[in-house]
């Protein structure tokens, strides 16, 4: 059983977390390059938040949204 858990440890520490170790060491030399994934994620989230708000506004303007409190059976 011990070999099973050590195998999982080896998988994560030696293989799956290597890119994160590289990013951690890169941060000491170039902060911007090390955080490029964070900036990309922030940009994607910002874009889709704006898209979602525009879609909500479009449905509200077309009166397609049912805002009745009894719209769901569990709210009766």
PDB file of C-alpha atoms in Angstrom:
ATOM      1  CA  UNK A   1       0.000   0.000   0.000  1.00  0.00           C
ATOM      2  CA  UNK A   2       2.907   2.324   0.730  1.00  0.00           C
ATOM      3  CA  UNK A   3       4.210   1.934  -2.821  1.00  0.00           C
ATOM      4  CA  UNK A   4       0.830   3.069  -4.171  1.00  0.00           C
ATOM      5  CA  UNK A   5       0.953   6.366  -2.259  1.00  0.00           C
ATOM      6  CA  UNK A   6       4.615   6.900  -3.156  1.00  0.00           C
ATOM      7  CA  UNK A   7       3.698   6.323  -6.795  1.00  0.00           C
ATOM      8  CA  UNK A   8       1.058   9.049  -6.583  1.00  0.00           C
ATOM      9  CA  UNK A   9       3.621  11.332  -4.925  1.00  0.00           C
ATOM     10  CA  UNK A  10       6.130  10.669  -7.693  1.00  0.00           C
ATOM     11  CA  UNK A  11       3.517  11.331 -10.362  1.00  0.00           C
ATOM     12  CA  UNK A  12       2.603  14.725  -8.968  1.00  0.00           C
ATOM     13  CA  UNK A  13       5.946  15.956  -7.629  1.00  0.00           C
ATOM     14  CA  UNK A  14       8.208  14.707 -10.418  1.00  0.00           C
ATOM     15  CA  UNK A  15       5.921  15.144 -13.425  1.00  0.00           C
ATOM     16  CA  UNK A  16       2.706  17.141 -13.025  1.00  0.00           C
ATOM     17  CA  UNK A  17       4.082  19.965 -10.854  1.00  0.00           C
ATOM     18  CA  UNK A  18       7.275  20.543 -12.893  1.00  0.00           C
ATOM     19  CA  UNK A  19       5.771  23.442 -14.904  1.00  0.00           C
ATOM     20  CA  UNK A  20       4.810  25.186 -11.660  1.00  0.00           C
ATOM     21  CA  UNK A  21       8.340  24.725 -10.297  1.00  0.00           C
ATOM     22  CA  UNK A  22       9.664  26.310 -13.491  1.00  0.00           C
ATOM     23  CA  UNK A  23       7.282  29.270 -13.119  1.00  0.00           C
ATOM     24  CA  UNK A  24       8.301  29.705  -9.484  1.00  0.00           C
ATOM     25  CA  UNK A  25      11.986  29.886 -10.423  1.00  0.00           C
ATOM     26  CA  UNK A  26      11.182  32.201 -13.346  1.00  0.00           C
ATOM     27  CA  UNK A  27       9.485  34.651 -10.990  1.00  0.00           C
ATOM     28  CA  UNK A  28      12.847  35.515  -9.451  1.00  0.00           C
ATOM     29  CA  UNK A  29      14.136  36.793 -12.795  1.00  0.00           C
ATOM     30  CA  UNK A  30      11.036  38.143 -14.588  1.00  0.00           C
ATOM     31  CA  UNK A  31       7.798  38.749 -12.676  1.00  0.00           C
ATOM     32  CA  UNK A  32       5.740  39.653 -15.757  1.00  0.00           C
ATOM     33  CA  UNK A  33       6.671  36.544 -17.683  1.00  0.00           C
ATOM     34  CA  UNK A  34       6.036  34.310 -14.680  1.00  0.00           C
ATOM     35  CA  UNK A  35       2.540  35.731 -14.237  1.00  0.00           C
ATOM     36  CA  UNK A  36       1.499  35.615 -17.884  1.00  0.00           C
ATOM     37  CA  UNK A  37      -0.960  32.765 -17.174  1.00  0.00           C
ATOM     38  CA  UNK A  38      -2.632  34.879 -14.516  1.00  0.00           C
ATOM     39  CA  UNK A  39      -2.963  37.842 -16.888  1.00  0.00           C
ATOM     40  CA  UNK A  40      -4.386  35.621 -19.622  1.00  0.00           C
ATOM     41  CA  UNK A  41      -6.922  34.135 -17.184  1.00  0.00           C
ATOM     42  CA  UNK A  42      -7.953  37.587 -15.962  1.00  0.00           C
ATOM     43  CA  UNK A  43      -8.451  38.726 -19.563  1.00  0.00           C
ATOM     44  CA  UNK A  44     -10.575  35.696 -20.444  1.00  0.00           C
ATOM     45  CA  UNK A  45     -12.735  36.107 -17.338  1.00  0.00           C
ATOM     46  CA  UNK A  46     -13.181  39.821 -18.009  1.00  0.00           C
ATOM     47  CA  UNK A  47     -14.218  39.171 -21.627  1.00  0.00           C
ATOM     48  CA  UNK A  48     -16.788  36.513 -20.727  1.00  0.00           C
ATOM     49  CA  UNK A  49     -18.180  38.555 -17.850  1.00  0.00           C
ATOM     50  CA  UNK A  50     -18.891  41.415 -20.269  1.00  0.00           C
ATOM     51  CA  UNK A  51     -20.344  38.931 -22.791  1.00  0.00           C
ATOM     52  CA  UNK A  52     -22.597  37.403 -20.113  1.00  0.00           C
ATOM     53  CA  UNK A  53     -23.869  40.823 -19.001  1.00  0.00           C
ATOM     54  CA  UNK A  54     -24.664  41.778 -22.614  1.00  0.00           C
ATOM     55  CA  UNK A  55     -26.603  38.533 -23.125  1.00  0.00           C
ATOM     56  CA  UNK A  56     -28.573  39.109 -19.920  1.00  0.00           C
ATOM     57  CA  UNK A  57     -29.413  42.630 -21.054  1.00  0.00           C
ATOM     58  CA  UNK A  58     -30.498  41.344 -24.470  1.00  0.00           C
ATOM     59  CA  UNK A  59     -32.872  38.785 -22.926  1.00  0.00           C
ATOM     60  CA  UNK A  60     -34.244  41.333 -20.496  1.00  0.00           C
ATOM     61  CA  UNK A  61     -34.918  43.826 -23.309  1.00  0.00           C
ATOM     62  CA  UNK A  62     -36.821  41.125 -25.271  1.00  0.00           C
ATOM     63  CA  UNK A  63     -38.907  40.254 -22.179  1.00  0.00           C
ATOM     64  CA  UNK A  64     -37.764  36.641 -22.453  1.00  0.00           C
ATOM     65  CA  UNK A  65     -36.794  36.396 -18.816  1.00  0.00           C
ATOM     66  CA  UNK A  66     -39.444  35.092 -16.439  1.00  0.00           C
ATOM     67  CA  UNK A  67     -38.928  37.049 -13.224  1.00  0.00           C
ATOM     68  CA  UNK A  68     -42.006  35.646 -11.506  1.00  0.00           C
ATOM     69  CA  UNK A  69     -41.171  34.179  -8.108  1.00  0.00           C
ATOM     70  CA  UNK A  70     -43.222  31.077  -8.950  1.00  0.00           C
ATOM     71  CA  UNK A  71     -41.166  30.359 -12.066  1.00  0.00           C
ATOM     72  CA  UNK A  72     -39.619  27.404 -10.241  1.00  0.00           C
ATOM     73  CA  UNK A  73     -41.707  24.742  -8.618  1.00  0.00           C
ATOM     74  CA  UNK A  74     -39.674  24.769  -5.406  1.00  0.00           C
ATOM     75  CA  UNK A  75     -40.510  28.465  -4.803  1.00  0.00           C
ATOM     76  CA  UNK A  76     -44.266  27.937  -4.565  1.00  0.00           C
TER      77      UNK A  76
END
